[in-house]
Short mmCIF file of C-alpha atoms in Angstrom, two decimals:
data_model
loop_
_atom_site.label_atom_id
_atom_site.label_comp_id
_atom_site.label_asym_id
_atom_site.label_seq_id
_atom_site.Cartn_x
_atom_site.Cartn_y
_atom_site.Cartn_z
CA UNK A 103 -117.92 25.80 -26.46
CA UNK A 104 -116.90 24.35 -23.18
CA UNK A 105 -113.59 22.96 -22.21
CA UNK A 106 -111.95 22.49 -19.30
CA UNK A 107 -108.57 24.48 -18.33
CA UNK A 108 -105.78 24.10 -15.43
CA UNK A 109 -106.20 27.43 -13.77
CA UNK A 110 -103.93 26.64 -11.16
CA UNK A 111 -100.94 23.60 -11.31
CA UNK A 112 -101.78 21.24 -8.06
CA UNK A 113 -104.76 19.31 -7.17
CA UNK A 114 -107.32 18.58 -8.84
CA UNK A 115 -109.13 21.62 -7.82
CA UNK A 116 -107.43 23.50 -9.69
CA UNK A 117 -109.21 22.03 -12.85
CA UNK A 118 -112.49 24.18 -13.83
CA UNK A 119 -115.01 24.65 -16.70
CA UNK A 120 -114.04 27.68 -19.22
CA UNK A 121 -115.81 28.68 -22.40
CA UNK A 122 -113.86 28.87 -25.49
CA UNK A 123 -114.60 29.68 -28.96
CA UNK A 124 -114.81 26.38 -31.09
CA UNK A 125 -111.34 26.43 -32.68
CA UNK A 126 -111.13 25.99 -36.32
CA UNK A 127 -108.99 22.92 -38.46
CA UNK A 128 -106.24 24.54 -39.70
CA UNK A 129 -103.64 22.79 -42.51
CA UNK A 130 -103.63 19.06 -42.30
CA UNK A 131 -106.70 19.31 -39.47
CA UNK A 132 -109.69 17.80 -38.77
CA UNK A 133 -112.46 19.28 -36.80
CA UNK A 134 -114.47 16.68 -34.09
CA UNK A 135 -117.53 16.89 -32.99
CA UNK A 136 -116.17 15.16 -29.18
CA UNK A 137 -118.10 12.26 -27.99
CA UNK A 138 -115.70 10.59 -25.80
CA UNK A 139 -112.60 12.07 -23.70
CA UNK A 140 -109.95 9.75 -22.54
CA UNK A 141 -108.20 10.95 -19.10
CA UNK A 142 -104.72 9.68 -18.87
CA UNK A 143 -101.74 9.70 -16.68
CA UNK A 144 -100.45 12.43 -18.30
CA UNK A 145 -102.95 14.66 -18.08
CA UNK A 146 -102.54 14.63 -14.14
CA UNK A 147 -99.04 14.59 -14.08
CA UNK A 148 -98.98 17.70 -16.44
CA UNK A 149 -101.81 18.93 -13.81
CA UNK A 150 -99.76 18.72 -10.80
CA UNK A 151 -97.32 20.80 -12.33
CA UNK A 152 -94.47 18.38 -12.50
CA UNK A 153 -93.57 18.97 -16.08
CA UNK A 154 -93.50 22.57 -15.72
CA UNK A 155 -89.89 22.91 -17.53
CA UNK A 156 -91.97 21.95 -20.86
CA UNK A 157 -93.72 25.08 -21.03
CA UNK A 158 -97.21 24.72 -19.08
CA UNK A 159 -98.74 27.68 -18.50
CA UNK A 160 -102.09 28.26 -16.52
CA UNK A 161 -104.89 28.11 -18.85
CA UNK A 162 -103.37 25.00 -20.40
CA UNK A 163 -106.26 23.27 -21.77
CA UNK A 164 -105.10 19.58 -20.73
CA UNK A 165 -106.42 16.25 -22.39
CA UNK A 166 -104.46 14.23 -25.52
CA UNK A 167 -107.01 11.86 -27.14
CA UNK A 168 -110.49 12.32 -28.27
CA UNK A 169 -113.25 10.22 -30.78
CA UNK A 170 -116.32 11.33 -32.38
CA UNK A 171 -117.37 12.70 -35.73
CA UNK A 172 -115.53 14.99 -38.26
CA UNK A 173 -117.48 18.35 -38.80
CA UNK A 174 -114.53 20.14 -40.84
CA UNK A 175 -111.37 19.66 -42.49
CA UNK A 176 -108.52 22.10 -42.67
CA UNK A 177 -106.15 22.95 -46.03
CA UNK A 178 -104.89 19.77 -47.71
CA UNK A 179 -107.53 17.46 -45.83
CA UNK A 180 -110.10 15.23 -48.35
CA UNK A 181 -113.34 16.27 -47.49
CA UNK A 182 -114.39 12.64 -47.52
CA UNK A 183 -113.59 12.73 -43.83
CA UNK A 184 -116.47 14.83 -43.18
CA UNK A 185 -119.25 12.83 -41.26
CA UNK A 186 -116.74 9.69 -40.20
CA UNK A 187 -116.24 8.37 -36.85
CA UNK A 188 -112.58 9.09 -35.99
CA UNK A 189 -110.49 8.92 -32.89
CA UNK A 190 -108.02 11.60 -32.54
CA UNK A 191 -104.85 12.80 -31.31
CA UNK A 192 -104.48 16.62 -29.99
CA UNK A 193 -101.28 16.55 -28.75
CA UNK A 194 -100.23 17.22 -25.34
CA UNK A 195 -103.02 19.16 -24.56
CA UNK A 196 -106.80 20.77 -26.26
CA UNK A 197 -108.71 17.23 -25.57
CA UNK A 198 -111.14 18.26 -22.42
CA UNK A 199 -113.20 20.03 -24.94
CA UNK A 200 -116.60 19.77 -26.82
CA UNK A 201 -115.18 21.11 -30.02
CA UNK A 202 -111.71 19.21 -30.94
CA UNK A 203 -109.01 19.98 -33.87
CA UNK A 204 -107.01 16.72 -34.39
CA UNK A 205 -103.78 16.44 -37.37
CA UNK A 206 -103.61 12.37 -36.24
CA UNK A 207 -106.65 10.73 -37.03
CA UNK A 208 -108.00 7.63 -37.42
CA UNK A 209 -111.27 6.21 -38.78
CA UNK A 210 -113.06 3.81 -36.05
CA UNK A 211 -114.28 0.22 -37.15
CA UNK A 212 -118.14 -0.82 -36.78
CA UNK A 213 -118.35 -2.50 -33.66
CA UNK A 214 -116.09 -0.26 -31.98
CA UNK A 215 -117.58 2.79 -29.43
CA UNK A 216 -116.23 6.42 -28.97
CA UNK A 217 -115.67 5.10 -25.45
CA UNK A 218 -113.59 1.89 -26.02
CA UNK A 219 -111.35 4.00 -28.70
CA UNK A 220 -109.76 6.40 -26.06
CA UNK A 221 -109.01 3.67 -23.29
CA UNK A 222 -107.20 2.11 -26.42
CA UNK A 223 -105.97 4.69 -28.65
CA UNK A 224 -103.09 6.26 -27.03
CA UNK A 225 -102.19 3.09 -24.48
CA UNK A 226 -102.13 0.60 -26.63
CA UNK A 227 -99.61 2.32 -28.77
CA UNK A 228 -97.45 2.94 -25.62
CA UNK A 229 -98.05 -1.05 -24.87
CA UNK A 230 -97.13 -2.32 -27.85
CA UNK A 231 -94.05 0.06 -28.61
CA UNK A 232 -92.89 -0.11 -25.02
CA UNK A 233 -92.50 -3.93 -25.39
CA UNK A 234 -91.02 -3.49 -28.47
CA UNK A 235 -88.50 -0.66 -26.68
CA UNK A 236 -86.94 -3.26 -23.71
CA UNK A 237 -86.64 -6.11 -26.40
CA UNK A 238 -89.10 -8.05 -25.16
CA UNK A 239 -89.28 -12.09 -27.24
CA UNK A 240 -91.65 -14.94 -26.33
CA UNK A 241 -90.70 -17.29 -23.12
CA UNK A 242 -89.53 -14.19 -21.17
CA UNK A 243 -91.29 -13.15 -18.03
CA UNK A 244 -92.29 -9.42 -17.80
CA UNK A 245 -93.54 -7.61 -14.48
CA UNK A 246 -96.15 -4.79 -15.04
CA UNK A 247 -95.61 -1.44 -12.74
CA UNK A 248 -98.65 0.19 -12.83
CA UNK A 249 -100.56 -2.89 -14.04
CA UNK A 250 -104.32 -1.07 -13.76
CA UNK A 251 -104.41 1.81 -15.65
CA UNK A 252 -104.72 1.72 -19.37
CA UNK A 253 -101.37 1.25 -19.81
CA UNK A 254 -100.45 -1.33 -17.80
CA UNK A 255 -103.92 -3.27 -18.82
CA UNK A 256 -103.30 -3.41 -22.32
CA UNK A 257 -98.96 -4.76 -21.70
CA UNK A 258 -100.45 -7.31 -19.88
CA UNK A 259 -103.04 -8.42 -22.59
CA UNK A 260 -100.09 -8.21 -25.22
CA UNK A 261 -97.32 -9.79 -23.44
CA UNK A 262 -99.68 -12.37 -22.86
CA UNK A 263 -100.48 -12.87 -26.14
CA UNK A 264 -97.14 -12.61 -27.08
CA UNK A 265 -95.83 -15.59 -25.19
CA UNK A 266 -94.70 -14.78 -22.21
CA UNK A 267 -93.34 -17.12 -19.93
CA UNK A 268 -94.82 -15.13 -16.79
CA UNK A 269 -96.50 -12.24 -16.41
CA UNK A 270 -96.43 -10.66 -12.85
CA UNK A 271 -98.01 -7.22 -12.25
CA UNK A 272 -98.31 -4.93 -9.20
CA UNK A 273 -101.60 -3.82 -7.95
CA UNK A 274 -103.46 -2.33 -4.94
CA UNK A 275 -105.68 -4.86 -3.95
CA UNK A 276 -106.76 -8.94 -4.56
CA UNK A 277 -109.66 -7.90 -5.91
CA UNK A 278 -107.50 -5.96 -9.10
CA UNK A 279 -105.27 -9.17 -9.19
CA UNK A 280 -108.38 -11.31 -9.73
CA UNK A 281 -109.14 -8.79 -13.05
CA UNK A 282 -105.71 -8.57 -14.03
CA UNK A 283 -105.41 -12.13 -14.05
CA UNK A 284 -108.60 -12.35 -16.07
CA UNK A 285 -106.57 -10.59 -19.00
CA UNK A 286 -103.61 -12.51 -18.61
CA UNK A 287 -101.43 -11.75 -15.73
CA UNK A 288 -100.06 -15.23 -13.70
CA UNK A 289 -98.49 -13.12 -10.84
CA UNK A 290 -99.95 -10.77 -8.29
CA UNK A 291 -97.42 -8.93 -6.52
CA UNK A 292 -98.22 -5.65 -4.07
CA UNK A 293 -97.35 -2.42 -5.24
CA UNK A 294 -93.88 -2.51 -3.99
CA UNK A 295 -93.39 -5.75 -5.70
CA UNK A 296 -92.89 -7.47 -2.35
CA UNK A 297 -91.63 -11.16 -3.10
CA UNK A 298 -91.40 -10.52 -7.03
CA UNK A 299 -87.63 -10.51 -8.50
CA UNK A 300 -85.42 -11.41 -11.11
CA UNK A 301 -87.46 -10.83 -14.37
CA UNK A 302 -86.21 -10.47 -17.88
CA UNK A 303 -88.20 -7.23 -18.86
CA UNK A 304 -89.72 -4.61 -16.64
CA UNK A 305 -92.67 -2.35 -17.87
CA UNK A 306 -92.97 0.76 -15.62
CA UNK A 307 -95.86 3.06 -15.63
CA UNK A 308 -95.32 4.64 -12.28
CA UNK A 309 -91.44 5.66 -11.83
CA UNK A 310 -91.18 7.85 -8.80
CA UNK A 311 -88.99 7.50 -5.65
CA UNK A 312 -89.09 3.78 -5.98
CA UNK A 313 -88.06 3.12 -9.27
CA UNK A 314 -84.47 1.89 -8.01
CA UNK A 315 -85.78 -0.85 -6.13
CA UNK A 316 -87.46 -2.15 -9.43
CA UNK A 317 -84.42 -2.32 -11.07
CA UNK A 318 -83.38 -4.86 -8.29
CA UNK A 319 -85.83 -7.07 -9.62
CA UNK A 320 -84.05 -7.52 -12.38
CA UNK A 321 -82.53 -10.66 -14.16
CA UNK A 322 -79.50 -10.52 -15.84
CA UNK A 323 -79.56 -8.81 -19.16
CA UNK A 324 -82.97 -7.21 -17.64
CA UNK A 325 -84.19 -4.51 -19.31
CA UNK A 326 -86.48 -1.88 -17.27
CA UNK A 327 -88.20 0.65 -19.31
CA UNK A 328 -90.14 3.71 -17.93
CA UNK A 329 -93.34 4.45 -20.25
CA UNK A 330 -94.69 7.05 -17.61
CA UNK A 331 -94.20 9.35 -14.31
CA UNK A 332 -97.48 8.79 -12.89
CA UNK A 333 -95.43 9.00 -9.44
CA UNK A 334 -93.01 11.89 -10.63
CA UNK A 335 -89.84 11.39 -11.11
CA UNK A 336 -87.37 8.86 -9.99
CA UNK A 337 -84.56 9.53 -7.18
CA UNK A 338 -81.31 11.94 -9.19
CA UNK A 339 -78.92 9.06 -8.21
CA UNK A 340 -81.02 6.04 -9.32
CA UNK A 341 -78.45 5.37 -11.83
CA UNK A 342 -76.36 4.04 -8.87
CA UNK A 343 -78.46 0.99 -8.43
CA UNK A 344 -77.20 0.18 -11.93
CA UNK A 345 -73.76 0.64 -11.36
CA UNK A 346 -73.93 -1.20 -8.32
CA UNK A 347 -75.59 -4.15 -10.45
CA UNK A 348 -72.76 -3.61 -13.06
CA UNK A 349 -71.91 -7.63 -13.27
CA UNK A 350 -75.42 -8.44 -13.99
CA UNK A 351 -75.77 -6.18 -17.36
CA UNK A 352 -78.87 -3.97 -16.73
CA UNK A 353 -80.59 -1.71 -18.98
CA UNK A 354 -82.98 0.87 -18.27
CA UNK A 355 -84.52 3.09 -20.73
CA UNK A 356 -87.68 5.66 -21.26
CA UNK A 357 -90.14 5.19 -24.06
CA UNK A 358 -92.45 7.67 -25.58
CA UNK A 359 -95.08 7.33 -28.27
CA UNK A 360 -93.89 10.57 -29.97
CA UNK A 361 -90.35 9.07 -31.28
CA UNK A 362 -92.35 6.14 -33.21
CA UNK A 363 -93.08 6.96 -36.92
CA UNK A 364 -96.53 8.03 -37.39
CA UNK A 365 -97.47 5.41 -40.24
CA UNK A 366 -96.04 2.62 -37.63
CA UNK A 367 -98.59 3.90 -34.56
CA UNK A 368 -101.11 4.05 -37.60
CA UNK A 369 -100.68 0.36 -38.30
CA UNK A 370 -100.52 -0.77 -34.98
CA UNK A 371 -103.83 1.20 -33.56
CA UNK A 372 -105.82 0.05 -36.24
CA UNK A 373 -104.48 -3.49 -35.90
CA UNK A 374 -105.73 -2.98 -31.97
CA UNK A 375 -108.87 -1.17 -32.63
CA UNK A 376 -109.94 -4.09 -35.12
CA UNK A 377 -108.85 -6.23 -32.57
CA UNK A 378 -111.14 -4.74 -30.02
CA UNK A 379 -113.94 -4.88 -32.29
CA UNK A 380 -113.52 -8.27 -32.79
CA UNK A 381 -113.22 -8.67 -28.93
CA UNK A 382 -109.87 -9.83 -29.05
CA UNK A 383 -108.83 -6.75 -26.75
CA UNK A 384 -110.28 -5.61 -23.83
CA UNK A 385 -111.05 -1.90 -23.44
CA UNK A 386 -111.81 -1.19 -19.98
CA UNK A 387 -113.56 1.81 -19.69
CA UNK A 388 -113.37 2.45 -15.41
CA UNK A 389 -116.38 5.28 -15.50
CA UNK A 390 -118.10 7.66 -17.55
CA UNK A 391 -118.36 11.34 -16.22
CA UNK A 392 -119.71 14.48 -17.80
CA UNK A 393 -116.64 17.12 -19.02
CA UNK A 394 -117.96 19.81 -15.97
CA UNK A 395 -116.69 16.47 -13.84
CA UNK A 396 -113.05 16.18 -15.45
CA UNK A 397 -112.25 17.55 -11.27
CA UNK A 398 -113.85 14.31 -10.22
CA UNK A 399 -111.92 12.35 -12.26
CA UNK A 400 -108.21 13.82 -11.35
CA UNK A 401 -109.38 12.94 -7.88
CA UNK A 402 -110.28 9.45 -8.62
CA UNK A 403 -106.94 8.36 -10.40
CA UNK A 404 -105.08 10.73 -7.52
CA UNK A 405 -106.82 8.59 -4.87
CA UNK A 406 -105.72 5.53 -6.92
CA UNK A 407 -109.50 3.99 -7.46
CA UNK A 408 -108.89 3.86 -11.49
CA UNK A 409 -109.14 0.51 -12.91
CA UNK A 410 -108.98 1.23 -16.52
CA UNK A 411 -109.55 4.30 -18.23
CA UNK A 412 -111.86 7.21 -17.02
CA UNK A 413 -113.51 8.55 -20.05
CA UNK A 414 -115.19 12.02 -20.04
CA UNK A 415 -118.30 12.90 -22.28
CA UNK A 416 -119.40 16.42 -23.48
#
């Protein structure tokens, strides 16, 4: 089969098309037929090379979230998941691939495309949990970091349904704040937030060197919480802008996906992917690309031209 692997940590050049053998469900496995990639954050930030001290090694097949159709089932699997439509989770890697293996499944609702399940599948989970992370109650105002990627789309659509009191998000261009507020956002700021301050909760997407000057923007008893690196990481000392804030009670704190119970990111993702079905939830799918483009792709969220989720297809 063919899959893409990270021959070389950097740029996106270093991405290119391999052939594998198609790998085989083991215990508690499903096999999927792919239909739909999704690219995410991750992937690139893995790519670059920045989370090297986790153990990524060249030839790293990258990619975390696929849907299509079950074609096997490992040991201990009902075979009554042969022939559904199922989105899956691979992990931190084995996802830019024709031929998936997936322990984290899920069976997709009619209505509801390979496509639109991996812009929602792994971010909406992040979304909902992340909010759930800084504390986040009805009549508080949140600011979105990050606000158009996948992430950042779907906190804005659930803070907004949630009740915030204001929803500001930071964005490239006028013509993103005109979408974003389409989905729920009340606030366009410019990426560095220029003009936007003291907000009760913080979601972060981006972190890098200017994650301190976020935490400015702070209210008191603000809570900032990091939900991705898509910039690397922050500056050693950024803890210092905390201290220095001491009187004003900040919190800052990282989320990941991986330390919610698997039955609670069950019931939430099928909550969202009914949702979406029912158009309730917007999926936003930025472009479709073959796998053999998954290069093309790196470049486009590198460049920052991603609106959405990029979503490869085999």
């Amino acid at each position: 089969m063919r899959a893409i692997e990270i021959r070389a940590f950097g740029g996106p050049e270093g991405l290119a098309v391999t052939e594998l053998p198609a790998p085989e469900p083991g215990p508690g496995e499903v096999g999927i037929a792919v239909e739909a990639i999704g690219v995410g954050g991750v992937d690139a930030v893995i790519r670059r090379g920045t989370l090297g001290g986790y153990g990524f090694r060249a030839g790293h097949i990258p990619g975390s979230e696929v849907a299509g159709v079950v074609t096997g089932v490992g040991a201990g699997v009902d075979d009554a998941w042969l022939g559904r439509r199922v989105w899956g989770f691979t992990g931190t890697g084995g996802g830019y691939v024709e031929q998936a293996v997936a322990a984290e499944v899920l069976p997709l609702p009619e209505g509801l495309t390979a496509r639109a399940a991996v812009a929602l599948g792994g971010s909406g989970v992040v979304a909902h949990f992340g909010l759930a992370h800084a504390r986040f109650a009805a009549g508080e105002s949140v600011l979105v970091r990050g606000a158009a990627g996948s992430i950042g789309l779907l906190t804005v659509q659930l803070a907004a349904a949630a009740g915030a009191s204001e929803i500001a998000v930071t964005t490239s261009s006028p013509e993103r704040g005109q979408r974003l507020r389409a989905l729920g956002a009340t606030r366009v700021l410019d990426r560095a937030g220029t003009g936007g301050a003291d907000f009760d909760v913080i979601i972060d997407v981006v972190a890098g060197p200017a994650l301190p000057e976020f935490l400015d923007k702070l209210a008191p008893n603000g809570r900032l919480v990091a939900v991705g690196v898509v910039a690397g990481y922050p500056p050693a000392d950024f803890g210092t802008t905390l201290l220095r804030g001491f009187q004003r009670s900040l919190s800052f704190a990282t989320f990941s996906a991986g330390t919610v119970d698997p039955a609670a990111r069950r019931a939430v993702r099928a909550g969202q992917f009914a949702a979406a079905a029912r158009g309730e939830l917007a999926a936003v799918v930025h472009e479709v690309l073959p796998l053999e483009q998954a290069a093309l792709a790196h470049h486009r969220m590198d460049a920052g031209e991603v609106f959405g989720r990029v979503v490869l297809t085999p």
